[in-house]
GROMACS .gro file of C-alpha atoms in nm:
model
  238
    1UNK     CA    1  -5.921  -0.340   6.861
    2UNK     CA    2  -5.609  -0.466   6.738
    3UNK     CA    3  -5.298  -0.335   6.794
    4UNK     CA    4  -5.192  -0.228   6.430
    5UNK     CA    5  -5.570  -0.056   6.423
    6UNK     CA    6  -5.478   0.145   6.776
    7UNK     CA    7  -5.170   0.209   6.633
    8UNK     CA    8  -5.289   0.371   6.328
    9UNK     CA    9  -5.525   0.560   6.508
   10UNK     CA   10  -5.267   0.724   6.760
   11UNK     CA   11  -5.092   0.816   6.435
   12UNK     CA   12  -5.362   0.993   6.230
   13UNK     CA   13  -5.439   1.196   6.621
   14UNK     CA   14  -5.057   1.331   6.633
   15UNK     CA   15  -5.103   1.436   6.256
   16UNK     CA   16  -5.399   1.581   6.329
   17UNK     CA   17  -5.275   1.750   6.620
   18UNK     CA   18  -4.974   1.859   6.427
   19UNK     CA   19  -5.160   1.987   6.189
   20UNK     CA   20  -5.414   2.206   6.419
   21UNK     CA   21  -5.070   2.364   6.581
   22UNK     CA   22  -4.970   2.440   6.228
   23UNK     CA   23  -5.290   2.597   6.101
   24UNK     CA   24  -5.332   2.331   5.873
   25UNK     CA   25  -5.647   2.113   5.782
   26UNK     CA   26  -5.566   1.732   5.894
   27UNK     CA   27  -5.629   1.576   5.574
   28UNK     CA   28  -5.351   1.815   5.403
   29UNK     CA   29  -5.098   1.533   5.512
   30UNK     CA   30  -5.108   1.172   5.364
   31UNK     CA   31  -4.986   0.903   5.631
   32UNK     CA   32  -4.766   0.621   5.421
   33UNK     CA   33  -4.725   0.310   5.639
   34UNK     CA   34  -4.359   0.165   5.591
   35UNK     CA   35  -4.406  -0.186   5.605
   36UNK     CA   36  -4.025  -0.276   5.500
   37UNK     CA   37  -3.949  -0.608   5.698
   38UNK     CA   38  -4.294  -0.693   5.845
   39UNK     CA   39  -4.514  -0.990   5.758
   40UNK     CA   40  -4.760  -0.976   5.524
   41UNK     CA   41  -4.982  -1.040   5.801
   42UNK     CA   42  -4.918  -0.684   6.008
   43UNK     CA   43  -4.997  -0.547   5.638
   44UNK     CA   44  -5.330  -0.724   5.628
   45UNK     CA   45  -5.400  -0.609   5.945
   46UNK     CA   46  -5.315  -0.268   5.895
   47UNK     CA   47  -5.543  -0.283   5.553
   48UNK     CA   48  -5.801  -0.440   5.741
   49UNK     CA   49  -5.760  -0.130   5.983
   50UNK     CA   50  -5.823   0.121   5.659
   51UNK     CA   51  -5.465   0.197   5.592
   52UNK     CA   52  -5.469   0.224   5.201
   53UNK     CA   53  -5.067   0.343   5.149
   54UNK     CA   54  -4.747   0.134   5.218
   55UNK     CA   55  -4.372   0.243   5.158
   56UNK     CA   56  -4.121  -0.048   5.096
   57UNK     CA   57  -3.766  -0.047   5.037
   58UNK     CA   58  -3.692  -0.351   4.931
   59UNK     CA   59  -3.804  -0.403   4.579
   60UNK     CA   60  -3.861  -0.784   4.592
   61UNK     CA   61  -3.964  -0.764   4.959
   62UNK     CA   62  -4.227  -0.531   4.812
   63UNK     CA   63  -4.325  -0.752   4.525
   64UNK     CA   64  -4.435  -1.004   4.720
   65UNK     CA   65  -4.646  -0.812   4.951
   66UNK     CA   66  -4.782  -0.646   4.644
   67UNK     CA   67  -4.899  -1.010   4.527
   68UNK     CA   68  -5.013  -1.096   4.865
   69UNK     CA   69  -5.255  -0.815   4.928
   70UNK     CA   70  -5.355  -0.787   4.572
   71UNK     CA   71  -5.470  -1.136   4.648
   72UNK     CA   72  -5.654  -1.008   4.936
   73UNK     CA   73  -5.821  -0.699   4.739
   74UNK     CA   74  -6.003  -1.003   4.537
   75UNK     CA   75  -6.109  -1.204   4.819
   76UNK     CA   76  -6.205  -0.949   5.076
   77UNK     CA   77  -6.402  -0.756   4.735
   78UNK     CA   78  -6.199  -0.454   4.809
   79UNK     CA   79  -6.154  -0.238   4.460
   80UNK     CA   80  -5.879  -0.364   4.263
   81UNK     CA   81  -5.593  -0.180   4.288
   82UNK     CA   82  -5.753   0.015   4.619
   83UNK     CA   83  -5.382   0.006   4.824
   84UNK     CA   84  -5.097   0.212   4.674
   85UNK     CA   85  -4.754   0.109   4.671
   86UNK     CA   86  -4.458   0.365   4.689
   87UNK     CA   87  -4.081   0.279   4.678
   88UNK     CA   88  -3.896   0.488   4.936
   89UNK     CA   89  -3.549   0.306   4.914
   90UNK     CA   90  -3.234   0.340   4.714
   91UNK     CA   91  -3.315   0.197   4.398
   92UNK     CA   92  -2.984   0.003   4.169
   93UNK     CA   93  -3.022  -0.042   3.793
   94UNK     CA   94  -3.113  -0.402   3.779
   95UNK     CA   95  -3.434  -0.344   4.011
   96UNK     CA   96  -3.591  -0.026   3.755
   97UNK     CA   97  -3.779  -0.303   3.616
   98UNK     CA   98  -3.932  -0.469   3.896
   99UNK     CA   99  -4.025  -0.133   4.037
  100UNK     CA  100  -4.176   0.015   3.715
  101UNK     CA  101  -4.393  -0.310   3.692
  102UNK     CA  102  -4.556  -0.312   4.034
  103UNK     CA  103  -4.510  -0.007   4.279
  104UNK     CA  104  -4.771   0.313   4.225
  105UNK     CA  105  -4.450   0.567   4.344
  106UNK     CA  106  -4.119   0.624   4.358
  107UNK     CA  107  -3.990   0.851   4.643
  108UNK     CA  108  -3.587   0.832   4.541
  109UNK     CA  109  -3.555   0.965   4.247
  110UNK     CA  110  -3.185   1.062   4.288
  111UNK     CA  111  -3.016   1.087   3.966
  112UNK     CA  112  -3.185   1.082   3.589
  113UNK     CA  113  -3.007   0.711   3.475
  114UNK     CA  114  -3.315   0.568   3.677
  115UNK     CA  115  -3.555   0.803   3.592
  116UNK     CA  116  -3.510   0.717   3.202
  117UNK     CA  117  -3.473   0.345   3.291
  118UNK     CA  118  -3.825   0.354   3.490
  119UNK     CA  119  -3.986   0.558   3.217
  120UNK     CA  120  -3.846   0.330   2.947
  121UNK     CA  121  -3.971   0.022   3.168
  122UNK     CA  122  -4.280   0.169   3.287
  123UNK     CA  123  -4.582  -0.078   3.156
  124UNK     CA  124  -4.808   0.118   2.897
  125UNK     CA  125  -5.081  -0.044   3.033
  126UNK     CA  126  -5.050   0.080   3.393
  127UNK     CA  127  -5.091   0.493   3.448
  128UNK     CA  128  -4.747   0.692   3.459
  129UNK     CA  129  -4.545   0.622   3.802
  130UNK     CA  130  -4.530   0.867   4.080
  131UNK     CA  131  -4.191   1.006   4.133
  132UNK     CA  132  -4.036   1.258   4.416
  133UNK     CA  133  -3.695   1.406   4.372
  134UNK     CA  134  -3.462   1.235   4.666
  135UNK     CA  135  -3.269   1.533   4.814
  136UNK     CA  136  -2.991   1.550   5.066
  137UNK     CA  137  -3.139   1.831   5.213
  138UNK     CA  138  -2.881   1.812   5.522
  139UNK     CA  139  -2.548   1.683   5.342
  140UNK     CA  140  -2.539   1.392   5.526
  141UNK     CA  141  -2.273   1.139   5.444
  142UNK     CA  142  -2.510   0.807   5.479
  143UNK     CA  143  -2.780   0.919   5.274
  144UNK     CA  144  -2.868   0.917   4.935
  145UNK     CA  145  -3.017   1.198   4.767
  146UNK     CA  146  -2.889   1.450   4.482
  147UNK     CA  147  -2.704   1.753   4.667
  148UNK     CA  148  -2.947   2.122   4.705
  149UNK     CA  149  -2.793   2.295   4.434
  150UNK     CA  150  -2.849   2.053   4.120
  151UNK     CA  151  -3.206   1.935   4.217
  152UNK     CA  152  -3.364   2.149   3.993
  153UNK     CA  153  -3.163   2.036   3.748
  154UNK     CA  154  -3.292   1.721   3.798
  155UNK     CA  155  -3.640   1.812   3.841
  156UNK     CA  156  -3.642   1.994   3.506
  157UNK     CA  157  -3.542   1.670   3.329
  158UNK     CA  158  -3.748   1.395   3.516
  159UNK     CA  159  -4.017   1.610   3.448
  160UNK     CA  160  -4.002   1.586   3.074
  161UNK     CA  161  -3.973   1.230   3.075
  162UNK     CA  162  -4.312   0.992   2.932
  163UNK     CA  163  -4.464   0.781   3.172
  164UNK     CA  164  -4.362   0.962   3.451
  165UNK     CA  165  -4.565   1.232   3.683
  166UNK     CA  166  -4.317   1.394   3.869
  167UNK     CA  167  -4.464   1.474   4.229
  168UNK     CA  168  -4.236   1.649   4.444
  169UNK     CA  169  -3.966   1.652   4.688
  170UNK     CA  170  -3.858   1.337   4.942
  171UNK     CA  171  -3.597   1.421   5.180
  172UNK     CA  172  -3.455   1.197   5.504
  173UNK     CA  173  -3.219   1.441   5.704
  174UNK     CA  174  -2.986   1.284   5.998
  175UNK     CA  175  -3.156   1.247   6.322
  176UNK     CA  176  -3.144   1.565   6.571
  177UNK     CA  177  -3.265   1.649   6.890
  178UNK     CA  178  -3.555   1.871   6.959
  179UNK     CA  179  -3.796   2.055   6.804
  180UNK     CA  180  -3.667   2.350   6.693
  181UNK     CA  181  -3.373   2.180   6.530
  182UNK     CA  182  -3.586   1.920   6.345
  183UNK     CA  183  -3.813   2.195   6.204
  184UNK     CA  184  -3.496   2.416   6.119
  185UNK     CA  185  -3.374   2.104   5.880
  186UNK     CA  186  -3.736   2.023   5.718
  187UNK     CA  187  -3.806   2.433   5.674
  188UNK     CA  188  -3.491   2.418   5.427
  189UNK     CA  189  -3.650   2.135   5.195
  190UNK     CA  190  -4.004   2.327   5.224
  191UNK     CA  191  -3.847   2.654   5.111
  192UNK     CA  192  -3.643   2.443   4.827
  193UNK     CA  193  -4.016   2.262   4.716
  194UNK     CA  194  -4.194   2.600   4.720
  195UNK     CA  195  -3.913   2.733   4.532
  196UNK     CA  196  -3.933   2.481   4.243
  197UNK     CA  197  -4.285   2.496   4.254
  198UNK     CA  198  -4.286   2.872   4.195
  199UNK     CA  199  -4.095   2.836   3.913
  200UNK     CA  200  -4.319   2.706   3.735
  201UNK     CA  201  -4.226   2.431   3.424
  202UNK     CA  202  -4.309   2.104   3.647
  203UNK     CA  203  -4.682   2.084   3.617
  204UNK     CA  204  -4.932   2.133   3.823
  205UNK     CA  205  -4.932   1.765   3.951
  206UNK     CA  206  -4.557   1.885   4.158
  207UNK     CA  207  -4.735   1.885   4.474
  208UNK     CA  208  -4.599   1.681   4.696
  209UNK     CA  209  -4.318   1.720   4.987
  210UNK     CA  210  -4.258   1.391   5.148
  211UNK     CA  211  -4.047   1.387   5.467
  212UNK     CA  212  -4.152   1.340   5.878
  213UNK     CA  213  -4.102   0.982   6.029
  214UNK     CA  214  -4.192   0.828   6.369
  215UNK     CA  215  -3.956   1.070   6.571
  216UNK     CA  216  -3.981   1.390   6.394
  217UNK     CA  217  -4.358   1.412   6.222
  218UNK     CA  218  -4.457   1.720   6.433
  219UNK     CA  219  -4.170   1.891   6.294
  220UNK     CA  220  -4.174   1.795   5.995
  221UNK     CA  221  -4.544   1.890   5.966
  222UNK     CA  222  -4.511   2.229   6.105
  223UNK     CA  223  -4.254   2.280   5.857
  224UNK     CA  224  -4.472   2.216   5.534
  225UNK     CA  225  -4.485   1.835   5.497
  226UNK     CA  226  -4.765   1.665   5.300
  227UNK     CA  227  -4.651   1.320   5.300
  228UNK     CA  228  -4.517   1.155   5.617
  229UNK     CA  229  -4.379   0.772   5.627
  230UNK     CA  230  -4.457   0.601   5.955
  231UNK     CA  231  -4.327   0.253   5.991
  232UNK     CA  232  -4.241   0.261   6.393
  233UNK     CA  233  -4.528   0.373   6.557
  234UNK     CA  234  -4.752   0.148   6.346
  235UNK     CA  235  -4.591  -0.170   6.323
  236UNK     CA  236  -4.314  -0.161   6.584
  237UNK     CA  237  -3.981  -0.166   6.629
  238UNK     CA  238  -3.751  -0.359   6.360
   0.00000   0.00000   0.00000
């Protein structure tokens, strides 16, 4: 086996495990791959492997890989379109376009000038984009996100907008140690996404809580997670 494959496969077992611990089924949590920086190659491989979601944050970086395993869909007779593509990086203004023409989801959704540009730019031929409301669950200063108290706000109006599904919640918190304090951080955005959810007014497609990476997946899990993006312990270090 290769090493992407055993990779992948240590992966889904700590979800899994997570997810027994929790008193959750293991397929209630997605595993995204983050790809951002690898060759196309460890993407291959990882497809190869059954891996069927990537994350990039580089729009153009994306792009390419898009074209490259879209390339390999046709040739390998996988079903077109079979590998989703989500976003998870800051996004600027002059890359809406790029993103509403390729990717499958958004994850940072973070104020509503790029949610209108990516609805406006969104191809009518391709179904609505996936987005998740980018929160800064923790306040920290290096991250992007729209602050706890006007992401409903937000919500509200990104949901209203055409050729758009909104999906949820996306949060990345500054690193802590342990457990305890990891779960602590994650339990906020969970009670935030339940809360939203329970208000009812974003559809029944606003399902989705994406947050967990390589160090803190258990936690995150254990604190409601559904979505966890994995780029480490798959491909490597960066």
């Amino acid at each position: 086996m290769t090493s992407i494959r055993n990779n992948l496969q240590q992966v889904q077992a700590r979800i899994a495990t997570a997810c027994a611990a929790a008193g959750r089924r293991a397929d209630s949590v997605e595993l995204l791959a983050v790809s951002k920086t690898m060759p196309v190659a460890a993407v291959l491989e990882a497809c190869a492997a059954g891996q069927r979601a990537f994350g990039e944050n580089y729009v153009q970086e994306g792009v390419a890989k898009i074209q490259a395993v879209r390339a390999w869909e046709a040739e390998s007779g996988a079903a077109p379109a079979a590998v989703q593509w989500h976003l998870i990086g800051p996004l600027q203004s002059n890359k809406t376009r790029l993103a509403a023409t390729h990717f499958d989801w958004f994850h940072g959704v973070d104020r509503l000038k790029i949610a209108q540009r990516l609805s406006e730019q969104r191809p009518a031929e391709l179904a609505p984009l996936q987005v998740c409301i980018q929160v800064n669950i923790d306040g920290g200063g290096n991250k992007s996100g729209v602050v706890p108290q006007e992401a409903a706000a937000l919500a509200a109006a990104v949901a209203a907008l055409p050729r758009l599904v909104l999906r949820g919640l996306m949060t990345v918190p500054e690193p802590v140690a342990g457990f305890a304090a990891q779960r602590a951080v994650h339990a906020r955005a969970h009670e935030m996404f339940e809360q939203l959810r329970a208000g009812g007014g974003l559809g029944p497609a606003f399902d989705t809580l994406s947050m967990g990476m390589t160090a803190d997946l258990e936690a995150a899990i254990a604190a409601g997670s559904t979505l966890v993006r994995v780029g480490t312990a798959i491909f490597g270090a960066r």
